Short mmCIF file of C-alpha atoms in Angstrom, two decimals:
data_model
loop_
_atom_site.label_atom_id
_atom_site.label_comp_id
_atom_site.label_asym_id
_atom_site.label_seq_id
_atom_site.Cartn_x
_atom_site.Cartn_y
_atom_site.Cartn_z
CA GLU A 1 41.49 -22.44 -9.21
CA LEU A 2 41.52 -18.76 -10.12
CA ARG A 3 42.05 -18.44 -13.89
CA THR A 4 42.94 -15.36 -15.67
CA GLY A 5 41.24 -14.12 -19.27
CA ALA A 6 44.17 -15.04 -20.87
CA ALA A 7 44.80 -17.78 -23.43
CA ARG A 8 46.24 -21.15 -21.86
CA THR A 9 48.38 -23.69 -23.65
CA ARG A 10 47.92 -27.60 -22.92
CA THR A 11 50.60 -29.86 -24.32
CA THR A 12 48.89 -33.32 -24.59
CA THR A 13 50.17 -36.57 -26.10
CA GLU A 14 48.94 -38.75 -28.88
CA GLY A 15 50.00 -41.38 -30.15
CA GLY A 16 53.57 -40.96 -29.36
CA SER A 17 53.33 -37.08 -30.96
CA SER A 18 52.49 -34.24 -28.78
CA ARG A 19 50.18 -31.33 -30.10
CA SER A 20 49.30 -27.98 -28.49
CA LYS A 21 46.13 -27.48 -27.61
CA ARG A 22 44.72 -23.62 -26.48
CA GLU A 23 41.94 -23.16 -23.70
CA ASN A 24 40.09 -20.11 -23.63
CA TYR A 25 38.58 -18.98 -20.56
CA LEU A 26 36.17 -16.36 -19.18
CA PRO A 27 37.66 -13.30 -17.50
CA VAL A 28 37.03 -13.87 -13.68
CA PHE A 29 37.59 -11.36 -10.78
CA THR A 30 41.20 -11.82 -8.88
CA THR A 31 40.64 -12.11 -5.28
CA SER A 32 42.51 -8.63 -4.83
CA LEU A 33 40.22 -7.07 -7.77
CA LEU A 34 37.02 -8.86 -5.66
CA LYS A 35 38.36 -7.55 -2.49
CA THR A 36 38.75 -3.76 -3.74
CA VAL A 37 35.11 -4.14 -5.14
CA VAL A 38 33.66 -5.20 -1.93
CA THR A 39 35.42 -2.28 -0.31
CA ALA A 40 34.63 0.28 -2.51
CA VAL A 41 30.57 -0.73 -1.80
CA GLU A 42 31.08 -0.53 2.00
CA THR A 43 32.75 2.77 1.83
CA LEU A 44 29.74 3.60 -0.34
CA CYS A 45 27.26 2.00 2.39
CA ILE A 46 28.98 3.40 5.28
CA ARG A 47 26.28 3.71 8.46
CA ILE A 48 23.65 2.56 6.14
CA PRO A 49 20.90 0.02 7.87
CA ILE A 50 20.76 -3.30 5.74
CA HIS A 51 16.96 -2.99 5.53
CA TRP A 52 17.60 0.30 3.46
CA SER A 53 19.30 -1.39 0.54
CA SER A 54 16.63 -3.51 0.00
CA SER A 55 13.77 -0.82 0.02
CA CYS A 56 13.73 1.85 -2.35
CA LYS A 57 11.27 3.58 -0.35
CA ASN A 58 13.24 3.23 2.81
CA PHE A 59 16.00 4.79 1.14
CA MET A 60 14.05 7.60 -0.16
CA MET A 61 13.76 8.82 3.29
CA LYS A 62 17.17 8.84 4.26
CA THR A 63 17.43 12.44 4.34
CA GLU A 64 14.41 13.32 6.71
CA VAL A 65 15.06 10.16 9.03
CA SER A 66 19.07 10.89 9.29
CA THR A 67 18.14 14.76 10.06
CA ALA A 68 15.55 13.49 12.78
CA ALA A 69 17.81 11.50 14.19
CA ASN A 70 20.84 14.06 13.92
CA PHE A 71 18.32 16.38 15.87
CA VAL A 72 17.87 14.17 19.10
CA THR A 73 21.46 14.00 18.92
CA ARG A 74 22.55 17.39 19.06
CA LEU A 75 20.12 17.93 22.00
CA LEU A 76 21.76 15.15 23.68
CA ARG A 77 25.44 16.09 22.54
CA GLY A 78 24.73 19.53 24.11
CA THR A 79 24.36 18.08 27.60
CA GLY A 80 27.91 17.06 27.55
CA LEU A 81 27.31 14.36 29.38
CA LEU A 82 27.48 11.44 26.92
CA SER A 83 30.45 10.18 24.86
CA GLU A 84 30.92 11.10 21.57
CA GLU A 85 30.63 6.79 20.89
CA GLN A 86 27.60 6.80 22.79
CA LEU A 87 26.08 9.47 20.77
CA GLN A 88 26.90 8.02 17.65
CA GLN A 89 25.45 4.62 18.54
CA PHE A 90 22.25 6.24 19.90
CA ARG A 91 21.65 7.98 16.41
CA PHE A 92 22.29 4.66 14.46
CA SER A 93 19.78 2.70 16.61
CA LEU A 94 17.29 5.80 16.30
CA GLU A 95 17.70 6.09 12.12
CA GLU A 96 17.19 2.30 11.93
CA SER A 97 14.24 2.18 14.57
CA LEU A 98 12.64 5.42 12.79
CA GLY A 99 13.04 3.88 9.09
CA ASP A 100 11.40 0.36 10.20
CA HIS A 101 8.51 2.60 12.02
CA TYR A 102 7.84 4.69 8.51
CA GLN A 103 8.57 1.93 6.09
CA HIS A 104 4.70 1.45 5.29
CA HIS A 105 3.48 4.90 5.92
CA TRP A 106 5.48 7.07 3.46
CA PHE A 107 4.05 8.82 0.84
CA PRO A 108 6.21 10.75 -1.14
CA ASN A 109 3.06 11.95 -3.33
CA ALA A 110 1.14 12.98 -0.29
CA PRO A 111 3.79 13.81 2.23
CA CYS A 112 0.70 14.86 4.64
CA ARG A 113 -0.79 11.77 4.53
CA GLY A 114 0.54 9.82 7.58
CA SER A 115 1.78 12.73 9.56
CA GLY A 116 0.95 12.12 12.67
CA TYR A 117 1.50 8.61 12.37
CA ARG A 118 5.04 10.02 11.55
CA CYS A 119 5.12 12.32 14.65
CA ILE A 120 7.93 12.48 17.25
CA ARG A 121 6.40 13.14 20.35
CA ILE A 122 7.80 13.56 24.34
CA ASN A 123 5.18 15.24 26.29
CA HIS A 124 5.83 14.04 29.83
CA LYS A 125 5.75 10.57 28.08
CA MET A 126 8.79 9.86 26.30
CA ASP A 127 8.53 8.72 22.62
CA PRO A 128 8.66 4.91 22.42
CA LEU A 129 10.98 5.31 19.52
CA ILE A 130 13.78 7.72 21.34
CA GLY A 131 13.24 5.43 24.51
CA LYS A 132 14.49 2.23 22.37
CA ALA A 133 17.33 3.65 20.74
CA ALA A 134 18.19 5.31 24.42
CA CYS A 135 18.38 1.78 25.47
CA THR A 136 20.71 0.74 23.33
CA ILE A 137 23.20 3.05 24.95
CA GLY A 138 22.58 2.25 28.66
CA LEU A 139 19.78 4.98 29.20
CA THR A 140 16.83 4.79 31.22
CA LYS A 141 13.54 6.75 30.22
CA GLU A 142 14.11 8.64 33.64
CA ARG A 143 17.68 9.85 32.59
CA LEU A 144 16.63 10.15 28.95
CA PHE A 145 13.86 12.82 30.24
CA SER A 146 16.18 14.63 32.45
CA LEU A 147 18.64 15.39 29.37
CA LEU A 148 15.67 16.31 26.72
CA PRO A 149 13.11 18.84 26.65
CA SER A 150 10.08 17.64 28.71
CA GLU A 151 7.88 19.11 25.68
CA LEU A 152 8.93 18.45 22.09
CA THR A 153 6.93 17.56 19.16
CA MET A 154 8.92 16.75 15.42
CA TRP A 155 7.15 16.01 12.21
CA VAL A 156 9.04 13.94 10.04
CA ASP A 157 7.23 14.21 6.98
CA PRO A 158 8.42 13.45 3.21
CA TYR A 159 10.40 16.89 1.97
CA GLU A 160 10.15 18.84 5.51
CA VAL A 161 11.29 17.84 9.03
CA SER A 162 10.14 20.47 11.51
CA TYR A 163 10.27 20.36 15.47
CA ARG A 164 8.41 22.24 18.66
CA ILE A 165 9.66 22.77 22.01
CA GLY A 166 7.09 23.29 24.42
CA GLU A 167 3.18 23.67 23.74
CA ASP A 168 3.50 27.51 22.95
CA GLY A 169 6.90 27.42 21.05
CA SER A 170 6.96 28.36 17.53
CA ILE A 171 7.54 25.78 14.83
CA CYS A 172 10.81 25.32 12.87
CA VAL A 173 11.76 23.95 9.67
CA LEU A 174 15.44 21.81 10.23
CA TYR A 175 15.34 20.40 6.80
CA GLU A 176 12.74 21.26 3.53
CA SER A 177 13.10 20.56 0.09
CA THR A 178 10.47 21.04 -3.07
CA PRO A 179 7.50 18.65 -2.69
CA PRO A 180 5.63 17.87 -6.43
CA PRO A 181 2.34 19.54 -6.44
CA ASP A 182 -0.74 17.88 -5.19
CA LYS A 183 -3.82 20.58 -4.86
CA ASN A 184 -5.93 17.95 -3.29
CA GLN A 185 -3.32 17.25 -0.81
CA LYS A 186 -4.92 17.62 2.99
CA ASP A 187 -3.77 19.58 5.55
CA SER A 188 -1.34 17.49 8.23
CA CYS A 189 -1.48 18.34 12.17
CA LYS A 190 1.42 20.32 11.83
CA GLU A 191 -0.33 23.11 9.54
CA LYS A 192 -3.58 23.20 12.02
CA LEU A 193 -0.99 23.98 14.62
CA ARG A 194 0.59 26.52 12.68
CA ILE A 195 -2.48 28.51 13.13
CA GLY A 196 -2.27 31.00 16.22
CA GLN A 197 1.51 29.84 16.92
CA SER A 198 4.00 33.16 17.49
CA SER A 199 5.81 32.05 20.27
CA PRO A 200 9.28 31.90 20.12
CA SER A 201 10.64 28.26 21.01
CA LYS A 202 12.40 27.96 24.49
CA SER A 203 16.11 28.14 24.70
CA PHE A 204 16.75 25.35 21.96
CA GLY A 205 17.39 27.51 18.98
CA MET A 206 18.20 25.68 15.99
CA MET A 207 18.94 26.65 12.80
CA THR A 208 16.74 25.97 9.56
CA CYS A 209 18.17 24.41 6.27
CA SER A 210 16.75 23.64 3.01
CA SER A 211 17.89 22.13 -0.16
#
């Protein structure tokens, strides 16, 4: 029984006489109000994987992970061979896979730590995380190879997401924000590759964005 917060009067009979007795009830949600709250929460959390809501670390990496997944999805969209529904399913699946994979290898206070582990790599061998997401929309690895660059490296680190197409291509930044100062921070595998890399990327130019 749903009860409102207002007091309710009950009439009781004792010894042939009647008297009124007021009962106070704590306010409770009505069914319509409860549905409104649930809808609002679902709207705010749309397309955020369930496991992200239970992990502060996973939620903190959402911008970087989403940037990486969106980039690969844009490469596939450029082929014009996949439907928008397939592309969105691929993006969502890749976000989930990356979030799970990075869960215990994400260090905002030391962004370069674990950089090699988080690196996404296609080098005549398909990256398993991309391959797993492609399987959800029925793409084989062979088909995926024909749609994506044969040589692609992407680094997904706290505060920065960057990529390189081709072994001699330059490293381009997709997302960048200011990390906390850390004078003892070691160079990442990406920084080592920056040295002597000045050739432009091959036919896959993407805009740099920062926050």
